[in-house]
Every structure is written in C-alpha cells, then in structure tokens.
Tab-separated table of C-alpha atoms and ligand atoms in Angstrom:
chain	number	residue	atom	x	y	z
A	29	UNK	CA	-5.689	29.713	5.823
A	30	UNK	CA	-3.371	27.185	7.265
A	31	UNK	CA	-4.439	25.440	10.453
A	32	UNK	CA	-3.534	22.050	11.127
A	33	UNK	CA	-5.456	19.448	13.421
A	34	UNK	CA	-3.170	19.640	16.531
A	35	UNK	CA	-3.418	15.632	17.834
A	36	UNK	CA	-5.298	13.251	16.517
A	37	UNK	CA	-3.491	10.775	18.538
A	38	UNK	CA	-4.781	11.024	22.396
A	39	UNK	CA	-2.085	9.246	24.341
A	40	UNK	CA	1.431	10.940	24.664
A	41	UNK	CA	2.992	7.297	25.021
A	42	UNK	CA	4.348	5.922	22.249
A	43	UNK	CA	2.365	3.288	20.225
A	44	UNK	CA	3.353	0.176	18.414
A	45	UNK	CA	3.232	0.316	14.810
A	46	UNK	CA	0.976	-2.697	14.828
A	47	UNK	CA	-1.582	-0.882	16.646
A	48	UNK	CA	-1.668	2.077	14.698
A	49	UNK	CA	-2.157	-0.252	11.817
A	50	UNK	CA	-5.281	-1.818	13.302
A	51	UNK	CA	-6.305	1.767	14.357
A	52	UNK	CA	-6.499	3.246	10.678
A	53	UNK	CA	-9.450	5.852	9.616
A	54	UNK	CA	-11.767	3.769	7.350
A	55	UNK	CA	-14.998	5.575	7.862
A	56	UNK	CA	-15.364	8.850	5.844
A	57	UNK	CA	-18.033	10.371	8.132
A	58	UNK	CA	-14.738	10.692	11.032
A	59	UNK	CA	-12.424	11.763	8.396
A	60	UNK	CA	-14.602	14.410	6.894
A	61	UNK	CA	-15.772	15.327	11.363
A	62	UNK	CA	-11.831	15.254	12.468
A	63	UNK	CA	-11.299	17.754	9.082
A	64	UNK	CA	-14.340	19.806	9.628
A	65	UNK	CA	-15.444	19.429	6.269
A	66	UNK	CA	-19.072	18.978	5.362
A	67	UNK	CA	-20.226	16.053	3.878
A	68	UNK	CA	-23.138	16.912	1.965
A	69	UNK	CA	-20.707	19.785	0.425
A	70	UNK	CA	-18.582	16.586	-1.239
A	71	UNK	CA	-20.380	13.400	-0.395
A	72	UNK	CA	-17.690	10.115	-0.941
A	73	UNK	CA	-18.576	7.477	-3.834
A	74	UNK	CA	-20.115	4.441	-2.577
A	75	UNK	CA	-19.201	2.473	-5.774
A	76	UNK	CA	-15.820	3.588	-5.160
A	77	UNK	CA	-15.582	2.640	-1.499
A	78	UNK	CA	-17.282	-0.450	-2.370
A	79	UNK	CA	-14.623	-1.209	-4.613
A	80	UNK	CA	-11.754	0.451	-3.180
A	81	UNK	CA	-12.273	1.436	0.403
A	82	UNK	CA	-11.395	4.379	2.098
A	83	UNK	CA	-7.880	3.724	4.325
A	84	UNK	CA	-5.809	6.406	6.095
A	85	UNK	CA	-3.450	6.463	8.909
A	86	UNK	CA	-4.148	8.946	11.647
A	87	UNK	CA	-0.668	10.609	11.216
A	88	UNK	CA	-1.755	11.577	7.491
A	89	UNK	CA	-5.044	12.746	8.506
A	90	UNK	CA	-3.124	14.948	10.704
A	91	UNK	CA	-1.290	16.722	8.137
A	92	UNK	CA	-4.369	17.908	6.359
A	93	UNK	CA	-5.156	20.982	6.525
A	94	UNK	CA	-8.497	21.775	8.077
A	95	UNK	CA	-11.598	22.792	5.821
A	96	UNK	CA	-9.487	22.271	2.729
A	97	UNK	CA	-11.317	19.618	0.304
A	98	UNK	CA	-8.279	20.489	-1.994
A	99	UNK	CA	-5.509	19.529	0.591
A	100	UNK	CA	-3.317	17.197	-1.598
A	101	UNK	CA	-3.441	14.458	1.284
A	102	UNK	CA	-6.777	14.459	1.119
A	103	UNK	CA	-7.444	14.066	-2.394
A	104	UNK	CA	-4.949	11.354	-2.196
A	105	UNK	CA	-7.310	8.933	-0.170
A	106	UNK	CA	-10.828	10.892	-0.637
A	107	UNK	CA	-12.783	8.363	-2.299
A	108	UNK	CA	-14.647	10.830	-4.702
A	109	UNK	CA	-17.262	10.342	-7.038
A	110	UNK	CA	-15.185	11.823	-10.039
A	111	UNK	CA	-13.837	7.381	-9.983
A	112	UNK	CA	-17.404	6.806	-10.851
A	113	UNK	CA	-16.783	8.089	-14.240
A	114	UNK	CA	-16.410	5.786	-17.402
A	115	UNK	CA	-13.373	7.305	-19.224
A	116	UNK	CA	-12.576	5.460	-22.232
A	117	UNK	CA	-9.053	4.192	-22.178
A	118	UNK	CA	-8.865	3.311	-18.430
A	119	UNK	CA	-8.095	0.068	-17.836
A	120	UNK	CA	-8.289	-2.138	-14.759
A	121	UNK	CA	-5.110	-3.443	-15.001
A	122	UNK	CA	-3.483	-0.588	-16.705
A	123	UNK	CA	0.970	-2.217	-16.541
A	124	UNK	CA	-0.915	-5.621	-17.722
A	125	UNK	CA	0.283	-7.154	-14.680
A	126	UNK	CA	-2.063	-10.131	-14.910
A	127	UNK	CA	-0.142	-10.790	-17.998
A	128	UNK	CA	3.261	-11.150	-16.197
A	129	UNK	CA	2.510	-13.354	-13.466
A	130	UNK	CA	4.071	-17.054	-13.667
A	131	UNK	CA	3.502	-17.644	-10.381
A	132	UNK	CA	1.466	-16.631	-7.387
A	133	UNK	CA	3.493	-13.905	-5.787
A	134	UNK	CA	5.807	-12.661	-8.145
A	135	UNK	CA	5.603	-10.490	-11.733
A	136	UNK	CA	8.256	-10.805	-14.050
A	137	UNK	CA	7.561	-7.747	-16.901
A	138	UNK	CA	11.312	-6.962	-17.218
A	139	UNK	CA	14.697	-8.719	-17.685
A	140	UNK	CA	16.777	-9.430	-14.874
A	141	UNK	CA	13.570	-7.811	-12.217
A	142	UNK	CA	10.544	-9.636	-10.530
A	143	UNK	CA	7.920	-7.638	-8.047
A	144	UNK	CA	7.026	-9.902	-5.051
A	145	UNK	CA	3.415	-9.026	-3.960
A	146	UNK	CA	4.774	-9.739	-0.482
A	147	UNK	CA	1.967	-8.451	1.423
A	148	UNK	CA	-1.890	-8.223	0.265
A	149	UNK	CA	-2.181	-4.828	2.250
A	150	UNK	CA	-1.141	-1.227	2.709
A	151	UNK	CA	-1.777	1.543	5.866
A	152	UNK	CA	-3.116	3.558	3.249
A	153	UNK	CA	-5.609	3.319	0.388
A	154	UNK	CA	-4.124	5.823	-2.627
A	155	UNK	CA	-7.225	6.546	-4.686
A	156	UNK	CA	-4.326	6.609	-7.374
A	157	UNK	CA	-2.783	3.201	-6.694
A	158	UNK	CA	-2.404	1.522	-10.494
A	159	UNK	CA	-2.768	-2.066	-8.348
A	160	UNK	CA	-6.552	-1.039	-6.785
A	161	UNK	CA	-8.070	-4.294	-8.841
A	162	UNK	CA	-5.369	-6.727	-8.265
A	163	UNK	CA	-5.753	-10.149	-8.144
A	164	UNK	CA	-4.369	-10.388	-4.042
A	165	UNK	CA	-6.676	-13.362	-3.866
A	166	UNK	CA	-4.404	-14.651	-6.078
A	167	UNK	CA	-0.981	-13.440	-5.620
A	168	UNK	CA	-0.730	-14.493	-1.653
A	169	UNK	CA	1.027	-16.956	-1.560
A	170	UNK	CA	1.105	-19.602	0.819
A	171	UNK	CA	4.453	-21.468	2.080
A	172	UNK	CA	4.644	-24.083	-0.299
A	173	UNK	CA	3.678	-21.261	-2.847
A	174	UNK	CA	6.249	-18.970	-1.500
A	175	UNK	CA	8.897	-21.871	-2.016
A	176	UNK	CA	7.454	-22.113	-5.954
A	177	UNK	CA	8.316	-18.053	-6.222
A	178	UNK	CA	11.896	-18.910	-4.547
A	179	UNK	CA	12.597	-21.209	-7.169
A	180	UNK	CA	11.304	-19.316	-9.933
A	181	UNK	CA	14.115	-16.826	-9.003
A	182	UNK	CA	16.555	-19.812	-8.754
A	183	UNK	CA	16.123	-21.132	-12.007
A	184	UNK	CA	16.519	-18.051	-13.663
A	185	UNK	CA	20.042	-16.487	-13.229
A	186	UNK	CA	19.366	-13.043	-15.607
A	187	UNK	CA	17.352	-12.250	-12.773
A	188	UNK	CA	19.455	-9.890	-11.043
A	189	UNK	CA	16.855	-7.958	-9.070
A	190	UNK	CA	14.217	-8.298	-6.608
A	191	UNK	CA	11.781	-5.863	-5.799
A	192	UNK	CA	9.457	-6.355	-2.198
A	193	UNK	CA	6.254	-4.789	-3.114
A	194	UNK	CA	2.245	-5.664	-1.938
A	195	UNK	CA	0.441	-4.014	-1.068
A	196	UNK	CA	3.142	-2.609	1.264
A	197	UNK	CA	6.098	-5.140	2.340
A	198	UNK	CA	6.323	-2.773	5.149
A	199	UNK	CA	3.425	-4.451	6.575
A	200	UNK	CA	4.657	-7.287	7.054
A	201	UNK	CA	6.590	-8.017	10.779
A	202	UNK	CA	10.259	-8.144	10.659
A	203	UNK	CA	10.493	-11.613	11.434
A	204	UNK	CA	8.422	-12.613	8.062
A	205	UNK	CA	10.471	-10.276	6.379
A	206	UNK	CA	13.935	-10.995	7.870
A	207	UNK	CA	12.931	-14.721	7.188
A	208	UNK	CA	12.068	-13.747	3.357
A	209	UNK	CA	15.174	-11.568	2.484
A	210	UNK	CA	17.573	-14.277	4.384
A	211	UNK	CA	16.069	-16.743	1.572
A	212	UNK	CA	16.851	-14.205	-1.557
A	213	UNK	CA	20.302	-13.344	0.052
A	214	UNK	CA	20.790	-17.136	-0.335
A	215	UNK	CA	20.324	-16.622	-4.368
A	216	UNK	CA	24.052	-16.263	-5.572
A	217	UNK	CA	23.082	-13.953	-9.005
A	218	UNK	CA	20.511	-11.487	-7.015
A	219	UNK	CA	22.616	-8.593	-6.420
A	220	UNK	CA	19.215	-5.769	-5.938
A	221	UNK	CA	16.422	-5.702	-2.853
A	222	UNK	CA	14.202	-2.965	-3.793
A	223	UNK	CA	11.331	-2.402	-1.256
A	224	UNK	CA	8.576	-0.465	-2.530
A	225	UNK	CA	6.732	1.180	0.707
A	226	UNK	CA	4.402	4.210	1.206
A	227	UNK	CA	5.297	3.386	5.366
A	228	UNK	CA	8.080	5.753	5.935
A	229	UNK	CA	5.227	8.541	4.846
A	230	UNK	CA	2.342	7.417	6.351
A	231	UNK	CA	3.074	5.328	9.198
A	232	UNK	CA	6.790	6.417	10.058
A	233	UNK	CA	6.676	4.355	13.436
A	234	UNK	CA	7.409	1.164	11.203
A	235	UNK	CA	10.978	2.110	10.901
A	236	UNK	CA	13.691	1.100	13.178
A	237	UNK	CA	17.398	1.274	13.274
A	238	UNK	CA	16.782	-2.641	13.239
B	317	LIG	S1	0.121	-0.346	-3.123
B	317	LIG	FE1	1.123	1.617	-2.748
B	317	LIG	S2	0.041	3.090	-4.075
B	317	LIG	FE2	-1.251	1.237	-3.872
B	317	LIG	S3	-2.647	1.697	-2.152
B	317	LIG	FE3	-0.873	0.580	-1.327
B	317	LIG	S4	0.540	2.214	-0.628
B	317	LIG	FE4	-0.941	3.164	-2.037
C-alpha cells in the first residue's frame, strides 16, 4: 500500500521559511492522527522525548506514508521506546566531542578542520543524531565569544577548513550567516566552508538563489 497524506499544509500561498520553522510537529499524538497510526499500537518513549524531543517539519510528515510505523521517515524522528534500552557500549558523547572543544563554539578533532556549532537548533529532531546530548548550553556562543572562536582560527594557520554545523547553520537568517562567513572569508589560510544542513531535505523553503 502506498498512499501519501495529500496536504498537510492548508494555505496554497507560499510561506516563509521562518514560519514553517515555528510551525514544526512536536506533539506525537498529531503526528501519529495526521499518519493514521494508532498510538496504543506503538506508544512514543517519554524518557526519550524528555530527553530528546520529538521535532518534524510538516513537509517530512508529508512524505510518510500513511499507516506505515516502518516508513523510514518515520522511524527517523519516532521517538520509540527501543532508546530506553541500556546497551552497553553506547556512549553519550560517542566522537568525544567534549574532548575537542577549546572554545565555546568550535571543535577542533582533526588537523587543518574545526566544526562551528553555529546554531543550537535543527527543523528536525533525528532520533539518530550522534550530537542529541550536546553541551549547546555551552557551545553558543555569545559575540565576544564568537570573536574568541574567530581568533582561535586566526592563530592557527594549519587550519585550512571550516565546517558550519549546529544544530543546523541553516537555521540561522542570512544576515547572521552572511555576517559570519564575511568574517572567515577574511582568514587568509581558510580555503574550505563546509555547511552541514539536514534543511535542503526537510525544510527546502530555506534555500534561495541568494
Ligand atoms: S544536528 Fe543534524 S542529525 Fe542532529 S538532529 Fe539536527 S539535523 Fe538531525
């Protein structure tokens, strides 16, 4: 069976990618209703939504296939109790990240690369996502801190590459991020922007020909 929700979206006018962003499925009771699923077939993990909450653009949602708890979107953001199981091995911070961070904002694991937690948030919680216990609280940095993680990069000319990365940079407007990437193009040895985003799949309105 293949039958896809037709419009989950109600107006035909286009909307801003901001609002879709503050108009994001967080509530499994309407994901499970909108997907005609039952929910006392599969009921969601509490621990796990207290921890990690459920997050899903509407766009996503609508390329689910109806009555399918296997649909590989879902299971990508269905917060199920199979996380509630102690499996020995898993870590919380399985790259060691907290171990490669000199400075609010950025990692530095490899030479000549640092990962700029640009933005604290994504469009989309990946039940997968290796960054789920992050220290954001930490690693959001404020201007002055921002100007610390600037010359971190500047002092250290094998660093060759930058990667944008959160959360999702994408989330960011383009004025923060035109602002951010006009202060790295200033760095004479960068010669790589990477920008690590889930947007162009789950919230494709974010892109322009900007
Ligand atoms: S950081 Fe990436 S993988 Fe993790 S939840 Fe956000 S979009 Fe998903």
């Amino acid at each position: 069976m293949t039958q896809n929700i037709v419009s989950l979206v109600e107006s035909d006018q286009p909307k801003k990618w901001q609002e879709i962003l503050s108009d994001l499925i967080t509530d499994p009771k309407e994901l499970l209703q909108l997907l005609q699923l039952d929910p006392s077939s599969q009921p969601p993990s509490l621990a796990a939504i207290d921890q990690f909450p459920l997050k899903v653009t509407r766009s996503f949602v609508e390329a689910m296939e109806l009555g399918n708890w296997q649909d590989p979107l879902l299971r990508q953001v269905w917060p199920s109790k199979l996380e509630e199981a102690e499996i020995s091995g898993f870590v919380s911070d399985p790259l060691m990240e907290a171990e490669a961070n000199p400075v609010p904002g950025l990692l530095h694991k490899y030479h000549g690369r640092v990962l700029l937690t640009a933005v604290p948030h994504c469009a989309i919680h990946c039940r997968y996502c290796f960054r789920r216990h992050f220290n954001y609280g930490g690693n959001t940095p404020s201007q002055l801190q921002w100007n610390q993680v600037l010359d971190y990069i500047r002092s250290d000319q094998s660093i060759e590459e930058v990667i944008l990365s959160g959360g999702d940079p994408l989330a960011a407007s383009d004025r923060q991020l035109a602002r951010l990437i006009g202060q790295l193009d200033e760095i004479p040895h960068l010669t790589t922007l990477r920008i690590h985003s889930r947007m162009p799949i789950v919230l494709p309105q974010r892109l322009s020909l900007e």
